[in-house]
Amino acid sequence: MSTRALRRLRGKQRGQEALDVGDLTLGDSPEEQAAGEEEQLDVSPPSTTKANSRKAKKNKAQKNFSNIYELIGDADNEAEKISPDEEAEKPGGNKTSGEEKNDNRDVEEPEQKDEEASTKSLTGDRVRKKKKKKKKTKVASEGGQDDNIDLLLENLEQSNGLSLQNEDCGGSDRRSVLHVEHRNLNPETELKRYFGARAVQGDQRPRQRNRQFHRSTWMTNPKESWPRFSRPGVSMTLLQSKDGIQYFTFEHSRDYQQVQFKFLDAVESMDPNNIVALLQLNPYHIDSLLQLSDVCRIQEDQEMARDLIERALYSFECAFHPLFSLTSGTSRLDYLRPENRAFYLALYKHMMFLEKRGCPRTALEYCKLILSLDPDSDPLCMLLLIDFLMLRSREYQPLLQLYQDWEEHRNLSQLPNFAFSTALCHFHLSQQEDMDPEESDKQRHKADLMLQNALIMFPGVLMPLLDLCTVQPDATVTAHAFFGPKSQIGQPPALAELTALFVGRTCIMWREAAVMLWLEESVKEVLRRVDAKDPVVEDCQNKRKQRYQSAPRNIHRHVLLSEIKDATSSLPLEVTSLPVMGFDPLPPLDSVISYTRPERQHVGASNESTLSLFFRSLLPNFNLQGGLRQEDDMEVARAGQELNQEVNRLMVAMRDMLANIRFQEPPRDDNPYRDEEEWD
């Protein structure tokens, strides 16, 4: 019986067979293909297994092949349907597990049934073998890939030591504290959380015409108004990798070094126009951007000052090493190298702009980033600031975690800001509505105890804090000797500096009515303990006398950068007498110098003007014949520093004088009683 008759008996139509590679021929009509099938059936004997298996496959697929993906799904389903046959099959016979689903089952002949059973068993065996082979190859490939990945990681770890940080690495305990998230480095993320995406973005659409293509960065968004970026000559190098920590440094090319020398000459000229002229030729010179940003900020051009800092950060980020990470907390930069200091200062100034802009959460991420670059030395002393940003962004649990993790090796309780901020943190946690009453009472008790200990350890904080909060203290508090003027006058100089810094910065966090009531209760309890002669009071007094005699250089640097008047006025004389430059305030005494500025040649007296010769004659070691003597180099340097100090003081005095000048209006000419011949 022909296949056409069999199809008619089974209720099939032509075109419902499964696709085969041999059937996809070009130029053959359906009639020719049907004739070819009939010829193959006539020629081939019915006992051949290959032809029968191919026919069985064609007869088994009963779906339209207009959708190719349905056929692909059918092949998988076919294999899944055949797989349960392995359990039902016996080794002695060729039995089929599934029943035939054709409607015209009684019409078929027994010979055809035997042929179909044999073909089905053969196709089932082939599918099972193919499936087993696929499983074996898949398992082998997965095992080989895992082995290759393990080998690659081991090779990387042995060669460079740049493998992923494990829990037992050196910086694992700080990862949770110093971990930075990329999305939180963008201030728009925080502004969208406050005001919504539509209010932040508005109808801003990028202009396609004359559009400059900048590199995408994490810290800043390049603006169309910026000059076209060309590498200024700053690059980053990996120095070493040790215990999962990578140590990097920035490097300056020779061309950039020449621009840096010109910048130092422009700073010494004390004319901002020279820095502007230098930036016109080198629009991405970093120190020029930092110095000019300070000039714009003094002139109250905050937008321009912030834009210059962002441009400096963009220049830095374009020079990053491929392995340098902002978020891992394992990348280090040594502040002793002058090339790295500009990156610290750019991050700090950008952070302060964000905090003033009302983005404390974004500023906190930059604070953690600065702290992660050198957590051991902390050159900008970010520990004096991070607690304030955490309180402003309401990150109470991370603040307590930082205090617990770092108290053992950094003695954070000896800093006034952490002593009071952790107590305030516990108080805010106790005021949360979703907290259990027992847990709330526990947090409140802990807050009371910590605030009392902070007031006993730092009694000089209370009166300045109440003064800045415009709160009149009680008569019993002002009359008591413990919180009186003696507590402020008798403070060591370093403690007075820390106290003024803390009070001037965090006074806004203590102005709430609930916080003031809590502070009042704690102050009364402290006075009761002082009158009862609690041994803790005397112990804290001895600690204040022994400690806080002199503050390290990084605290002085932080106070200068903070620009808090009460704190800067408490700086020692050896710091205020030094010239402070915005691009490098209070450089370390043990700096690692990679290149030095060439000595400037002194011009002879005959080529100098009379005015310059007069100023040079004011120096004590002036020599009209040959300039300065070699043995007087130290005296020249000392005299130059004194001259710079005097010039700085003169400039400050002139600025104040010009700001206080008030011009009187000239008399008006509309007086009808004025005598016309008065001026004759």
XYZ file of C-alpha atoms in Angstrom:
680
model
C 0.000 0.000 0.000
C 1.369 3.419 -0.905
C 2.083 6.161 1.590
C -0.601 8.352 0.071
C -3.232 5.710 0.821
C -1.903 5.288 4.344
C -2.160 9.027 4.931
C -5.745 9.052 3.730
C -6.629 6.142 6.018
C -5.043 7.885 9.031
C -6.741 11.194 8.306
C -3.514 13.062 7.551
C -2.967 15.736 4.951
C 0.040 16.468 2.892
C 2.469 18.982 4.400
C 2.130 17.822 7.989
C 5.317 15.771 8.034
C 8.357 16.793 10.055
C 11.052 18.719 8.265
C 14.123 16.810 7.219
C 17.380 18.037 5.763
C 16.929 15.916 2.694
C 13.506 17.404 2.033
C 14.722 21.005 1.914
C 15.675 21.081 -1.767
C 15.413 24.021 -4.109
C 13.360 24.038 -7.286
C 11.277 20.912 -6.665
C 7.547 21.198 -6.835
C 5.280 19.246 -4.445
C 4.266 16.871 -7.267
C 7.899 16.068 -8.070
C 8.669 15.460 -4.411
C 5.657 13.130 -4.112
C 6.783 11.235 -7.221
C 10.248 10.929 -5.786
C 8.832 9.517 -2.550
C 6.816 6.909 -4.474
C 9.864 5.903 -6.487
C 11.875 5.499 -3.303
C 9.131 3.321 -1.835
C 9.037 1.118 -4.930
C 12.770 0.714 -5.131
C 13.702 0.247 -1.478
C 12.788 -3.058 0.147
C 10.420 -2.941 3.119
C 12.964 -4.600 5.386
C 15.465 -1.713 5.384
C 15.533 -0.069 8.808
C 16.863 3.290 7.681
C 13.961 4.092 5.390
C 11.434 2.829 7.892
C 12.890 4.941 10.683
C 12.797 8.015 8.491
C 9.162 7.292 7.529
C 8.235 6.743 11.160
C 9.720 10.080 12.088
C 7.750 11.745 9.305
C 4.517 10.037 10.245
C 4.885 10.787 13.946
C 5.025 14.589 13.608
C 1.500 15.887 13.007
C 1.859 19.646 13.378
C 2.003 22.448 10.850
C 5.571 23.615 10.235
C 4.691 27.204 9.409
C 6.279 28.132 12.775
C 9.835 26.829 12.963
C 10.055 27.264 16.731
C 7.154 24.861 17.245
C 9.189 22.173 15.535
C 12.154 22.886 17.758
C 9.931 22.551 20.806
C 8.472 19.307 19.436
C 11.875 17.683 19.234
C 12.473 18.333 22.924
C 9.020 17.165 23.920
C 9.515 14.015 21.853
C 12.661 13.156 23.734
C 10.951 13.842 27.056
C 8.056 11.566 26.134
C 10.338 8.723 25.127
C 12.474 8.853 28.262
C 9.891 7.082 30.510
C 10.025 4.098 28.131
C 13.335 3.058 29.632
C 11.562 1.964 32.816
C 8.779 0.074 31.021
C 11.082 -1.606 28.478
C 12.456 -5.098 29.113
C 15.789 -6.303 27.726
C 14.222 -9.328 26.021
C 11.698 -7.729 23.720
C 10.959 -4.685 21.553
C 7.783 -3.303 23.203
C 6.532 0.240 22.906
C 5.348 2.069 25.978
C 2.962 4.550 24.379
C -0.322 3.814 22.696
C -1.106 4.982 19.197
C -3.377 7.990 18.959
C -4.803 7.538 15.466
C -8.533 7.454 14.911
C -8.479 4.833 12.119
C -6.755 2.196 14.232
C -8.991 -0.762 13.240
C -8.424 -0.265 9.510
C -4.630 -0.778 9.642
C -3.161 -4.131 8.700
C -1.081 -6.201 11.138
C 1.969 -5.977 8.891
C 1.887 -2.221 9.088
C 1.606 -2.454 12.892
C 4.707 -4.622 13.051
C 6.610 -2.201 10.828
C 5.600 0.773 12.968
C 6.528 -1.029 16.183
C 9.953 -1.876 14.814
C 10.531 1.659 13.547
C 9.391 3.162 16.849
C 11.708 0.987 18.851
C 14.625 1.925 16.607
C 13.858 5.655 16.800
C 13.413 5.400 20.547
C 16.803 3.731 20.909
C 18.421 6.435 18.797
C 16.831 9.261 20.769
C 17.862 7.672 24.063
C 21.436 7.230 22.860
C 21.590 10.829 21.662
C 20.184 12.064 24.926
C 22.711 10.091 26.955
C 25.524 11.441 24.793
C 24.273 15.023 25.274
C 24.118 14.531 29.024
C 27.640 13.145 29.107
C 29.052 15.939 26.954
C 27.216 18.601 28.988
C 28.539 17.272 32.292
C 32.019 16.949 30.870
C 31.924 20.498 29.450
C 30.675 21.948 32.749
C 33.369 20.136 34.663
C 35.979 21.329 32.212
C 34.781 24.934 32.472
C 34.874 24.808 36.269
C 38.371 23.396 36.186
C 39.488 26.076 33.739
C 38.004 28.863 35.897
C 39.675 27.496 39.015
C 43.006 27.270 37.212
C 42.689 30.837 35.924
C 41.883 32.179 39.390
C 44.802 30.295 40.920
C 47.171 31.624 38.265
C 45.974 35.180 38.803
C 46.324 34.841 42.551
C 49.836 33.441 42.295
C 51.054 35.905 39.678
C 49.562 39.228 40.693
C 47.735 38.569 43.935
C 44.656 40.337 42.569
C 42.081 37.696 43.389
C 38.803 38.474 45.039
C 38.975 39.381 48.670
C 38.069 36.592 51.073
C 36.709 36.928 54.550
C 40.077 36.275 56.139
C 41.858 39.063 54.254
C 43.346 42.046 56.009
C 40.556 44.499 55.197
C 37.563 42.198 55.639
C 36.453 43.827 58.899
C 36.323 47.224 57.216
C 34.589 46.198 54.027
C 31.113 46.564 55.462
C 31.918 50.063 56.719
C 33.880 51.397 53.758
C 31.805 49.743 51.047
C 30.640 52.330 48.499
C 27.738 51.928 46.084
C 28.068 53.347 42.590
C 24.479 54.551 42.385
C 24.894 56.584 45.580
C 27.805 58.535 44.085
C 25.361 60.330 41.796
C 23.489 63.163 43.572
C 20.577 62.814 41.161
C 19.755 59.467 42.794
C 19.150 61.185 46.126
C 17.359 64.154 44.582
C 15.011 61.828 42.701
C 14.240 60.087 45.989
C 13.243 63.433 47.503
C 11.501 65.215 44.636
C 10.862 62.596 41.951
C 12.529 61.942 38.612
C 10.350 64.385 36.690
C 11.215 67.284 38.976
C 14.948 66.555 38.790
C 15.324 65.871 35.084
C 12.567 68.136 33.793
C 12.397 68.493 30.031
C 16.123 68.184 29.499
C 16.856 66.585 26.177
C 20.361 66.126 24.801
C 21.153 68.283 21.826
C 22.194 66.154 18.901
C 23.788 68.979 16.949
C 27.401 69.816 17.846
C 27.275 67.260 20.642
C 30.562 66.248 22.253
C 30.975 62.636 23.248
C 32.489 62.319 26.711
C 33.493 59.195 28.507
C 30.850 57.925 30.953
C 32.038 58.171 34.547
C 30.665 57.355 37.995
C 31.507 60.466 39.985
C 30.518 63.240 37.574
C 28.323 63.787 34.548
C 30.252 65.556 31.773
C 28.619 68.758 30.582
C 28.346 70.100 27.087
C 29.796 73.425 28.220
C 33.107 71.818 29.180
C 36.091 72.077 26.851
C 36.910 69.121 24.683
C 38.748 66.575 26.798
C 42.291 65.646 25.926
C 44.485 63.693 28.295
C 46.362 66.260 30.394
C 49.220 63.904 31.214
C 47.954 62.282 34.437
C 48.038 58.496 34.695
C 47.671 55.888 37.445
C 50.081 53.051 38.193
C 49.736 49.964 40.354
C 52.645 49.897 42.798
C 52.002 46.607 44.588
C 49.320 44.214 45.760
C 49.507 42.705 49.231
C 46.932 40.732 51.233
C 44.124 41.656 48.888
C 44.954 45.398 49.050
C 46.109 47.233 45.926
C 48.351 50.295 46.242
C 48.144 52.823 43.412
C 49.631 56.214 42.655
C 49.089 58.974 40.114
C 51.950 60.008 37.870
C 52.625 63.195 35.902
C 54.120 63.219 32.441
C 56.915 65.614 31.533
C 54.570 67.967 29.736
C 52.288 68.035 32.750
C 55.258 68.758 34.999
C 56.089 71.822 32.920
C 52.485 73.014 33.264
C 52.731 72.398 37.014
C 55.809 74.632 37.232
C 53.938 77.383 35.388
C 51.064 76.981 37.829
C 53.388 77.445 40.813
C 54.706 80.627 39.204
C 51.127 81.846 38.742
C 50.330 81.150 42.404
C 53.392 83.054 43.560
C 52.316 86.024 41.459
C 49.128 86.205 43.603
C 47.096 87.107 40.532
C 44.124 84.833 39.688
C 44.175 86.058 36.109
C 47.412 84.157 35.547
C 45.673 80.927 36.634
C 42.779 81.705 34.280
C 45.222 82.212 31.413
C 46.891 78.901 32.252
C 43.535 77.091 32.266
C 42.686 78.482 28.849
C 45.694 76.665 27.456
C 45.346 73.595 29.708
C 41.626 73.293 30.585
C 42.064 70.094 32.626
C 45.061 70.987 34.753
C 43.927 69.770 38.163
C 45.716 72.067 40.602
C 44.651 75.105 38.588
C 41.048 73.925 38.743
C 41.247 73.473 42.523
C 42.850 76.857 43.145
C 40.489 78.736 40.848
C 37.545 76.975 42.503
C 38.570 78.487 45.841
C 38.773 81.917 44.229
C 35.262 81.555 42.781
C 33.907 80.340 46.097
C 35.369 83.365 47.906
C 33.685 85.558 45.305
C 30.414 83.683 46.059
C 30.222 82.098 42.614
C 29.228 78.684 43.959
C 28.054 77.263 40.653
C 31.344 77.967 38.896
C 33.346 76.686 41.868
C 31.430 73.411 41.865
C 31.767 73.043 38.101
C 35.559 73.383 38.303
C 35.749 70.669 40.982
C 33.632 68.324 38.883
C 35.910 68.924 35.922
C 38.928 67.993 38.045
C 37.221 64.780 39.192
C 36.395 63.914 35.596
C 40.037 64.333 34.631
C 41.059 62.040 37.482
C 38.523 59.347 36.671
C 39.604 59.232 33.044
C 43.103 58.397 34.298
C 42.062 55.511 36.584
C 43.881 52.198 36.420
C 41.686 49.303 35.188
C 42.072 47.563 38.559
C 41.340 50.666 40.644
C 37.939 50.317 42.319
C 35.884 53.017 43.976
C 33.529 50.599 45.699
C 35.569 47.654 46.975
C 37.387 49.515 49.749
C 40.666 47.762 48.861
C 42.310 50.445 46.697
C 44.856 52.670 48.433
C 46.477 56.004 47.568
C 49.383 57.355 49.603
C 48.855 60.958 50.694
C 52.597 61.429 51.071
C 52.888 61.663 47.278
C 51.979 65.144 45.984
C 50.381 63.675 42.855
C 47.753 61.895 44.988
C 46.833 64.832 47.226
C 44.866 66.647 44.558
C 42.523 63.657 44.272
C 41.878 63.715 48.025
C 41.173 67.446 47.972
C 38.920 67.252 44.911
C 36.848 64.522 46.575
C 36.628 66.490 49.831
C 35.533 69.730 48.176
C 33.021 67.920 46.011
C 31.661 66.250 49.153
C 31.233 69.600 50.899
C 29.390 71.025 47.895
C 27.023 68.043 47.968
C 26.386 68.471 51.689
C 25.536 72.147 51.233
C 23.361 71.267 48.266
C 21.196 69.055 50.510
C 22.516 65.616 49.507
C 23.923 64.175 52.758
C 23.589 60.557 51.593
C 25.703 61.205 48.515
C 28.198 63.183 50.595
C 28.430 60.203 52.961
C 29.450 57.934 50.087
C 32.263 60.302 49.150
C 33.299 60.497 52.799
C 33.563 56.707 52.941
C 35.464 56.753 49.653
C 38.049 59.204 51.016
C 38.393 57.160 54.197
C 38.856 53.930 52.237
C 41.789 55.357 50.264
C 43.965 55.395 53.408
C 42.013 54.223 56.481
C 45.102 53.804 58.669
C 46.588 57.281 58.287
C 43.329 59.118 57.454
C 45.169 62.179 56.076
C 42.051 64.391 55.937
C 40.725 63.036 59.269
C 37.352 61.974 57.904
C 36.487 60.347 61.232
C 35.677 63.853 62.484
C 33.009 64.205 59.785
C 31.545 60.798 58.986
C 29.345 60.662 62.091
C 27.693 63.986 61.199
C 26.886 62.813 57.658
C 25.493 59.522 58.961
C 23.223 61.358 61.363
C 22.024 63.724 58.652
C 21.267 60.854 56.281
C 19.701 58.844 59.155
C 22.118 55.950 58.790
C 21.932 55.007 62.472
C 22.849 51.327 62.306
C 25.954 51.866 60.115
C 27.149 54.521 62.559
C 26.865 52.125 65.499
C 28.545 49.403 63.476
C 31.439 51.731 62.637
C 31.782 52.628 66.301
C 31.832 48.974 67.383
C 34.291 47.857 64.704
C 36.790 50.707 65.063
C 36.625 51.460 68.784
C 39.149 48.791 69.658
C 41.984 49.966 67.411
C 41.108 53.674 66.910
C 39.628 54.733 70.312
C 36.694 56.563 68.779
C 35.198 57.224 72.216
C 38.047 59.687 72.876
C 36.746 61.966 70.113
C 33.969 64.369 71.199
C 32.040 63.908 67.976
C 31.706 60.131 68.349
C 31.025 60.321 72.099
C 27.984 62.545 71.524
C 26.876 61.252 68.107
C 26.561 57.620 69.182
C 24.418 58.681 72.141
C 22.232 60.766 69.816
C 22.014 57.788 67.457
C 20.651 55.529 70.211
C 18.153 58.242 71.149
C 16.808 58.461 67.582
C 16.509 54.685 67.434
C 14.464 54.715 70.642
C 12.064 57.242 69.092
C 11.167 55.085 66.105
C 7.520 54.034 66.018
C 8.036 50.550 64.552
C 10.295 49.430 67.408
C 9.172 47.170 70.232
C 8.598 48.877 73.598
C 11.225 46.723 75.311
C 13.809 47.449 72.635
C 12.907 51.135 72.718
C 13.441 51.310 76.486
C 16.746 49.507 76.083
C 17.928 51.982 73.438
C 16.806 54.946 75.556
C 18.647 53.658 78.631
C 21.796 53.156 76.583
C 21.462 56.655 75.099
C 21.107 58.209 78.563
C 24.176 56.428 79.882
C 26.332 57.308 76.841
C 25.310 60.973 76.898
C 26.087 61.268 80.604
C 29.525 59.745 80.071
C 30.142 62.124 77.152
C 29.197 65.164 79.250
C 31.454 64.012 82.089
C 34.362 63.429 79.708
C 33.853 66.636 77.685
C 32.133 69.223 79.908
C 33.332 72.104 77.717
C 30.899 71.083 74.968
C 27.655 71.983 76.744
C 27.781 75.792 77.009
C 28.990 76.502 73.416
C 26.412 74.012 72.135
C 23.563 75.715 73.972
C 24.832 79.093 72.804
C 24.739 78.079 69.120
C 21.331 76.479 69.612
C 20.071 79.785 71.111
C 18.989 78.061 74.317
C 19.283 79.770 77.701
C 20.681 77.289 80.253
C 19.247 76.852 83.701
C 20.648 78.919 86.581
C 21.800 75.804 88.417
C 23.829 74.772 85.364
C 25.511 78.136 84.824
C 26.280 78.515 88.534
C 27.850 75.079 88.827
C 31.633 74.947 88.519
C 31.633 71.763 86.432
C 29.968 73.396 83.402
C 31.104 76.954 84.127
C 33.729 79.037 82.300
C 36.497 77.134 84.043
C 35.635 73.996 82.073
C 36.326 75.826 78.814
C 39.377 77.789 79.867
C 41.094 74.811 81.427
C 40.791 72.632 78.304
C 43.997 71.452 76.583
C 44.596 73.111 73.193
C 43.899 69.983 71.156
C 40.658 69.310 73.012
C 39.528 72.914 72.542
C 40.120 72.518 68.809
C 38.090 69.284 68.631
C 35.299 70.742 70.766
C 34.950 73.879 68.644
C 34.913 71.770 65.480
C 32.212 69.434 66.785
C 29.970 72.185 68.155
C 30.243 74.387 65.062
C 29.378 71.528 62.728
C 26.700 69.477 64.522
C 24.753 72.150 66.418
C 21.890 71.825 63.932
C 21.371 68.197 64.980
C 20.698 69.208 68.607
C 18.107 71.932 68.032
C 15.098 69.623 68.069
C 12.756 70.029 71.028
C 12.806 66.335 71.960
C 16.597 66.262 71.838
C 16.839 69.345 74.034
C 14.537 67.833 76.668
C 16.625 64.674 76.666
C 19.810 66.751 76.999
C 18.340 68.666 79.928
C 17.533 65.467 81.808
C 21.042 64.115 81.214
C 22.667 67.347 82.410
C 20.734 67.197 85.692
C 21.794 63.608 86.201
C 25.439 64.521 85.524
C 25.320 67.306 88.114
C 23.902 64.866 90.632
C 26.752 62.430 89.941
C 29.323 65.218 90.237
C 27.919 66.338 93.574
C 27.923 62.717 94.768
C 31.651 62.544 93.850
C 31.352 59.733 91.384
C 34.838 58.215 90.754
C 34.191 58.391 87.001
C 34.334 62.202 87.150
C 37.819 62.269 88.628
C 39.024 59.585 86.228
C 37.855 61.584 83.220
C 39.505 64.718 84.586
C 42.853 62.917 84.801
C 42.452 61.634 81.250
C 41.826 65.150 79.946
C 45.005 66.427 81.578
C 47.181 63.635 80.236
C 45.774 63.515 76.727
C 44.915 66.150 74.106
C 48.143 68.089 74.579
C 48.870 68.454 70.873
C 46.804 67.483 67.857
C 48.338 65.671 64.863
C 48.805 67.400 61.553
C 45.830 65.733 59.855
C 43.431 67.267 62.414
C 44.858 70.738 61.710
C 44.439 70.064 57.998
C 40.817 69.035 58.524
C 40.076 72.162 60.564
C 41.520 74.368 57.832
C 39.429 72.645 55.178
C 36.268 72.851 57.288
C 36.477 76.684 57.476
C 34.566 76.758 60.781
C 35.523 80.066 62.403
C 35.511 78.910 66.009
C 37.682 75.928 65.107
C 40.177 77.827 62.956
C 40.586 80.455 65.680
C 41.692 77.711 68.078
C 44.523 76.522 65.837
C 48.020 76.861 67.322
C 50.369 79.594 66.212
C 52.738 77.256 64.381
C 49.883 76.391 62.009
C 48.381 79.834 61.481
C 51.795 81.338 60.751
C 52.338 78.992 57.789
C 51.138 79.945 54.293
C 48.112 77.823 53.389
C 47.519 77.069 49.717
C 44.181 75.758 48.539
C 45.729 73.139 46.244
C 47.896 71.648 49.048
C 47.018 72.753 52.614
C 49.575 71.722 55.242
C 51.561 69.189 53.213
C 53.087 66.286 55.171
C 56.562 66.844 56.516
C 57.790 63.493 55.152
C 56.467 63.863 51.613
C 57.621 61.492 48.881
C 58.811 63.776 46.082
C 58.952 62.232 42.616
C 60.140 65.341 40.780
C 61.406 68.717 41.950
C 60.898 72.186 40.655
C 63.994 73.617 38.950
C 65.642 76.540 40.656
C 64.790 79.902 39.205
C 67.769 81.824 37.917
C 68.364 85.111 39.738
C 68.684 88.035 37.399
C 71.541 90.447 37.973
C 71.036 93.823 39.596
C 71.709 95.674 36.370
C 68.713 94.052 34.652
C 66.323 94.630 37.546
C 64.001 97.547 37.959
C 64.436 100.009 40.769
C 61.304 98.835 42.554
C 62.303 95.135 42.523
C 65.805 96.068 43.645
C 64.323 98.016 46.527
C 62.230 95.050 47.702
C 65.210 92.732 47.452
C 67.266 95.133 49.511
C 64.857 94.609 52.412
C 66.199 91.080 52.863
C 68.871 90.797 55.555
C 71.306 88.905 53.331
C 71.034 91.123 50.281
C 74.182 91.259 48.159
C 74.311 93.775 45.346
C 77.233 92.089 43.575
C 76.266 88.440 43.239
C 72.792 87.938 44.565
C 72.318 85.532 47.491
C 75.094 83.609 49.165
C 74.910 79.820 49.444
C 75.468 79.722 53.174
C 72.395 81.920 53.692
C 69.891 79.660 51.959
C 68.086 78.810 55.176
C 67.814 82.463 56.119
C 66.459 83.288 52.689
C 63.806 80.598 52.979
C 62.839 81.798 56.441
C 62.683 85.393 55.297
C 60.597 84.401 52.295
C 58.105 82.611 54.527
C 57.851 85.644 56.778
C 57.334 87.864 53.754
C 54.558 85.597 52.468
C 52.888 85.688 55.869
C 53.009 89.459 56.003
C 51.645 89.719 52.459
C 48.798 87.340 53.315
C 47.909 89.357 56.392
C 48.054 92.560 54.372
C 45.730 91.104 51.747
C 43.240 90.014 54.402
C 43.292 93.471 55.968
C 42.801 95.155 52.597
C 39.914 92.813 51.780
C 38.201 93.667 55.059
C 38.799 97.371 54.546
C 37.343 97.320 51.029
C 34.322 95.364 52.234
C 33.562 97.963 54.930
C 33.881 101.064 52.751
C 30.623 103.011 52.410
C 30.440 105.917 49.964
C 28.304 108.946 50.769
C 25.883 110.163 48.186
C 26.705 113.624 46.695
C 24.339 116.498 47.574
C 21.430 116.919 45.250
C 20.976 120.013 43.081
C 17.258 120.312 43.697
C 17.617 122.748 46.666
C 15.575 125.827 45.758
C 17.152 127.941 48.506
C 20.728 127.434 47.350
C 22.501 130.606 46.431
C 23.560 130.567 42.801
C 26.615 132.700 43.509
C 27.803 130.422 46.324
C 30.606 128.834 44.298
C 31.615 131.992 42.530
